[in-house]
mmCIF file of C-alpha atoms in Angstrom:
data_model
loop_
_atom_site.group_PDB
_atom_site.id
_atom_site.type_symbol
_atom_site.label_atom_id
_atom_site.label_comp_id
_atom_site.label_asym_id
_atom_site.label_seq_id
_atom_site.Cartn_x
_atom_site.Cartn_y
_atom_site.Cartn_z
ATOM 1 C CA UNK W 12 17.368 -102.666 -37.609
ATOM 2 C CA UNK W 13 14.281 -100.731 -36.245
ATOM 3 C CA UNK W 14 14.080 -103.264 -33.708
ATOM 4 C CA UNK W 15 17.746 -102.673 -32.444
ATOM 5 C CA UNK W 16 17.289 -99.072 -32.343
ATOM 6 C CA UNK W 17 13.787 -99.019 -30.353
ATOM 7 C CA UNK W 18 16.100 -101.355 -27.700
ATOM 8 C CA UNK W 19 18.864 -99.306 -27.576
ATOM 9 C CA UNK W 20 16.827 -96.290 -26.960
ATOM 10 C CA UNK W 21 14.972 -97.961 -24.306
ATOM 11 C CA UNK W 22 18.346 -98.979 -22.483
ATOM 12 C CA UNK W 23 19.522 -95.127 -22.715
ATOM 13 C CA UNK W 24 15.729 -94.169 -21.261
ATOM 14 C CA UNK W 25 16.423 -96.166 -18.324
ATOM 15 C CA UNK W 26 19.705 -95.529 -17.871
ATOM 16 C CA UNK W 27 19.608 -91.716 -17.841
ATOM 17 C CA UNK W 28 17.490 -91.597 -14.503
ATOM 18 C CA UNK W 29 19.848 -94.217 -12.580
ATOM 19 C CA UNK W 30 23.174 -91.576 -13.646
ATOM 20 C CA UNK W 31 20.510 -88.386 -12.326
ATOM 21 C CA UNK W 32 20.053 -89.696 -9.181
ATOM 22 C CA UNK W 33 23.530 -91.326 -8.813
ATOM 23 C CA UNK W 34 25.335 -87.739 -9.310
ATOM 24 C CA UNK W 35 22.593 -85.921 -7.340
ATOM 25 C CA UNK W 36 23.615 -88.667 -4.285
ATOM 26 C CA UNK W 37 27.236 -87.742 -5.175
ATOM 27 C CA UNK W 38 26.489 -84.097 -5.088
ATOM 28 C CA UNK W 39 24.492 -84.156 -1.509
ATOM 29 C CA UNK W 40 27.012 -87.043 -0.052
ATOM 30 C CA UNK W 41 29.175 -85.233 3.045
ATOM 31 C CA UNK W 42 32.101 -86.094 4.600
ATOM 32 C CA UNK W 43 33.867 -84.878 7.826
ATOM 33 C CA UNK W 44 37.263 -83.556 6.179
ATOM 34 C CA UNK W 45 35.041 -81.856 3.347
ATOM 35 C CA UNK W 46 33.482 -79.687 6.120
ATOM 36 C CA UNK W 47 36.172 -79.465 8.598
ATOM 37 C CA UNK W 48 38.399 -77.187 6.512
ATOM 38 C CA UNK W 49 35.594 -74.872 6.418
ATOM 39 C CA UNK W 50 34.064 -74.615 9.843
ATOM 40 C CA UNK W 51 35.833 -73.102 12.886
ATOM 41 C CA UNK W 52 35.790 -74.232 16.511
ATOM 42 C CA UNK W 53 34.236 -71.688 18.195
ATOM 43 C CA UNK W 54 36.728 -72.083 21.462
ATOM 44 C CA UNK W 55 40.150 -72.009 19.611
ATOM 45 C CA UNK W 56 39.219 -70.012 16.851
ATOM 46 C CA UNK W 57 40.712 -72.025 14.056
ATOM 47 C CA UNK W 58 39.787 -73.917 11.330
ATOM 48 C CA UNK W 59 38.081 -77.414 13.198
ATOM 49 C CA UNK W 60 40.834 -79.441 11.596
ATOM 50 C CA UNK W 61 43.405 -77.634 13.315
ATOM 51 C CA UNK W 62 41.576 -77.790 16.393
ATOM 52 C CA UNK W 63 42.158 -80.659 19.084
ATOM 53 C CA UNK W 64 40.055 -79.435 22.041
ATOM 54 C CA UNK W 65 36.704 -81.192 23.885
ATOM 55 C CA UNK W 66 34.729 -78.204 21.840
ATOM 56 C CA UNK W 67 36.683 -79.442 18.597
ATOM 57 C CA UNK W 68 35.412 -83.185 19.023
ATOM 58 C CA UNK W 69 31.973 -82.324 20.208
ATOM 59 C CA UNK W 70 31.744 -80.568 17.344
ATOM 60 C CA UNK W 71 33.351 -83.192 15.128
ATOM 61 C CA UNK W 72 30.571 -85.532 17.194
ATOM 62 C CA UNK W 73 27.760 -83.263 15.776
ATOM 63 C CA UNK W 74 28.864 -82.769 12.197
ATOM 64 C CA UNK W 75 29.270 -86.901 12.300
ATOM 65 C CA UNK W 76 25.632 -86.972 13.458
ATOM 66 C CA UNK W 77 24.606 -84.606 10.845
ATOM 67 C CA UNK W 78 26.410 -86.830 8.316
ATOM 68 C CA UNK W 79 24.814 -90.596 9.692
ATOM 69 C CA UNK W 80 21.320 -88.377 9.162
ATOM 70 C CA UNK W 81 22.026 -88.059 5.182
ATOM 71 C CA UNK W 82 22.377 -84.334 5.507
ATOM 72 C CA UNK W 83 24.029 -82.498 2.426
ATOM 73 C CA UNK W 84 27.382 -80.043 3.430
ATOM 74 C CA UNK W 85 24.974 -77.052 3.337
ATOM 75 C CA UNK W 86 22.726 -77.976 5.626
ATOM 76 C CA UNK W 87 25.833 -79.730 7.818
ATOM 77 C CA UNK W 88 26.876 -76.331 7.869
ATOM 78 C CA UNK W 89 23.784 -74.184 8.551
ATOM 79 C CA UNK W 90 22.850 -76.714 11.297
ATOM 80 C CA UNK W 91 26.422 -75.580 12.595
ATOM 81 C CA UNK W 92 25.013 -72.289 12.138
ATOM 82 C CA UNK W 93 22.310 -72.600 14.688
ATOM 83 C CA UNK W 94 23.865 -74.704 16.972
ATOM 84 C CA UNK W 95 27.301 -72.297 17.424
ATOM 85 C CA UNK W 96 26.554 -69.081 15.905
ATOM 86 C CA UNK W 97 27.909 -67.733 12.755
ATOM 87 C CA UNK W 98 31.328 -67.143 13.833
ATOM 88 C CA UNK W 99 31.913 -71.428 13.130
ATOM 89 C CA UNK W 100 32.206 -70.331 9.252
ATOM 90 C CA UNK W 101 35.603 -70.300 8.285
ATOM 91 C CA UNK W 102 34.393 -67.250 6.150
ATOM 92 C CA UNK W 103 34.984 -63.541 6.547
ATOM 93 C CA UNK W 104 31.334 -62.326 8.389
ATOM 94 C CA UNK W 105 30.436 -58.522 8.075
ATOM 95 C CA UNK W 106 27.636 -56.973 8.060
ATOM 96 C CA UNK W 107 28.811 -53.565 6.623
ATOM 97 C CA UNK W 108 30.081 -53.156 3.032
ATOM 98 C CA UNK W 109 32.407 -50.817 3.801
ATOM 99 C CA UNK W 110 35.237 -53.549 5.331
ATOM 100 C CA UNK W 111 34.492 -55.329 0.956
ATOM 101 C CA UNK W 112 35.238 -51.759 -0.334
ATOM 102 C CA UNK W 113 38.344 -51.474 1.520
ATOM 103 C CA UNK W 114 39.417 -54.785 0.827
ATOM 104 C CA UNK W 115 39.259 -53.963 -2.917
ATOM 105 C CA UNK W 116 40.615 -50.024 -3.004
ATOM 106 C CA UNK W 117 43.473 -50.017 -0.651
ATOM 107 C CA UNK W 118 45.642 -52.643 -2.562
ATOM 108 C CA UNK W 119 44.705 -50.378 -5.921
ATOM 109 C CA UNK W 120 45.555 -47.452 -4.360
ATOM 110 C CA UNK W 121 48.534 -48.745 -3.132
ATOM 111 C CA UNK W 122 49.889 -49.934 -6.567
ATOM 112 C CA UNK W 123 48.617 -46.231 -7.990
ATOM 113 C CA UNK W 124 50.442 -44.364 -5.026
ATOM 114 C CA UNK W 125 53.622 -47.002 -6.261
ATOM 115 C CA UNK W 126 52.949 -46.340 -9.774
ATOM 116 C CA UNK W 127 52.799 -42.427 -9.549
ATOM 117 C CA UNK W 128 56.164 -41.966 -7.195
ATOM 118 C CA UNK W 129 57.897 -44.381 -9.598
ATOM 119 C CA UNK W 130 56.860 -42.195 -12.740
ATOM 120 C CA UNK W 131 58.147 -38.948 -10.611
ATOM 121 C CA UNK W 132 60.978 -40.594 -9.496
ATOM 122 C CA UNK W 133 62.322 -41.598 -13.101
ATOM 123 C CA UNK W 134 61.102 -37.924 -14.387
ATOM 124 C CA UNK W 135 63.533 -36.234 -11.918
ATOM 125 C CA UNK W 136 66.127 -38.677 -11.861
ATOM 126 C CA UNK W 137 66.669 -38.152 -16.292
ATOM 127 C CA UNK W 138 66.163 -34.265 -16.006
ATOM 128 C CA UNK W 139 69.523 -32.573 -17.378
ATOM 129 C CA UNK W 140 70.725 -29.112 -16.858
ATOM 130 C CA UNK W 141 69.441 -26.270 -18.869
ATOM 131 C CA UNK W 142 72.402 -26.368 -21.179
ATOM 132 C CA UNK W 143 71.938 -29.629 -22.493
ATOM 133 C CA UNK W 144 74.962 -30.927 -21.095
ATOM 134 C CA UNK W 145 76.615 -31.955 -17.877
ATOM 135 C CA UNK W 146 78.442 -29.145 -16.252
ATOM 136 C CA UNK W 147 82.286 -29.679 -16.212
ATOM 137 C CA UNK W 148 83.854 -31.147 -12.704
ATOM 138 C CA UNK W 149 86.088 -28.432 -11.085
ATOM 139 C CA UNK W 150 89.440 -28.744 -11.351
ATOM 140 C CA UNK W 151 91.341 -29.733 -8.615
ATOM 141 C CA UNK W 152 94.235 -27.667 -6.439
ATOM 142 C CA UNK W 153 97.465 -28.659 -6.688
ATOM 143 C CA UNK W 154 97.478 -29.868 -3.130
ATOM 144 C CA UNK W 155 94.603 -31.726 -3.340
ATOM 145 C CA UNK W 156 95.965 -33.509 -6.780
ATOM 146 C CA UNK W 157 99.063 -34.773 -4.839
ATOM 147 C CA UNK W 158 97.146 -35.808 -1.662
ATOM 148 C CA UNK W 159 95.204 -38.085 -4.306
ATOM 149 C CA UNK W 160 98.133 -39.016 -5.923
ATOM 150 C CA UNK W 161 99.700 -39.964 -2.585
ATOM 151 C CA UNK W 162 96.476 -41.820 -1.652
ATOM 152 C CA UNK W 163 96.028 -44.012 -4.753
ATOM 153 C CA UNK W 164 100.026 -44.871 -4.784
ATOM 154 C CA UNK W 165 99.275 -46.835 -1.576
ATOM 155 C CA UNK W 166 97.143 -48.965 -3.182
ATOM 156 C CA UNK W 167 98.774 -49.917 -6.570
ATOM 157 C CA UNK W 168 96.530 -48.414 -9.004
#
């Protein structure tokens, strides 16, 4: 029984490197449609596989390179990087904070600004008159009830 379990323990100590490395492989491993939904060609400006100019395949021709080499997406893309320039990202690139702040607040205030006119707008829309009650409609001339009664005969109600 000991003997079993000193073998089976030695199969798991040899097997647990071989699954490291295999997932780290898996991990690094690139492809070309993996990174060309995230780069840009620089000459069309949109995403690369959108793109079907000379820049798009040269590019396509470098990120294949890149791959044959055994480079990992992240340095695929930071050697895109240096080659084109940081506009290749298909990612938003500032360099001030102030565009992320007004990314976040103007939606919010927009829904606040909806939020308050819709609480006004209901307030003023269920306010009654003083006396509690709705005031009475006017009563109607006699020649304006028989133009109305002349009016609705035409149409048979």
């Amino acid at each position: 029984m000991k003997k079993h379990l000193a073998a089976l323990l030695a199969l798991l100590a040899l097997l647990v490197p071989a699954f490291g490395t295999a997932s780290a492989a898996a991990a690094s491993s690139a492809s070309l449609p993996d990174i060309e939904d995230e780069v840009m060609c620089p000459t069309c400006g949109v995403a690369l596989n959108q793109a079907f100019s000379p820049q798009a395949e040269r590019e396509r021709d470098f990120i294949r390179t890149e791959i044959a080499k055994g480079r990992s997406k992240d340095q695929i893309k930071q050697a895109l990087v240096n080659e084109f320039g940081r506009r290749v990202l298909a990612t938003p690139q500032t360099d001030d904070s102030s565009f992320n702040w007004t990314a976040y607040l103007v939606p919010i205030a927009a829904i606040l600004a909806a939020a308050v006119a819709l609480v006004l707008g209901l307030n003023r829309w269920r306010v009654r008159p003083a006396g509690g009650t709705d005031a009475p409609a006017s009563e109607l001339s006699p020649d304006d009830a028989a133009r109305l009664e002349r009016d609705l005969s035409k149409y048979d109600v």
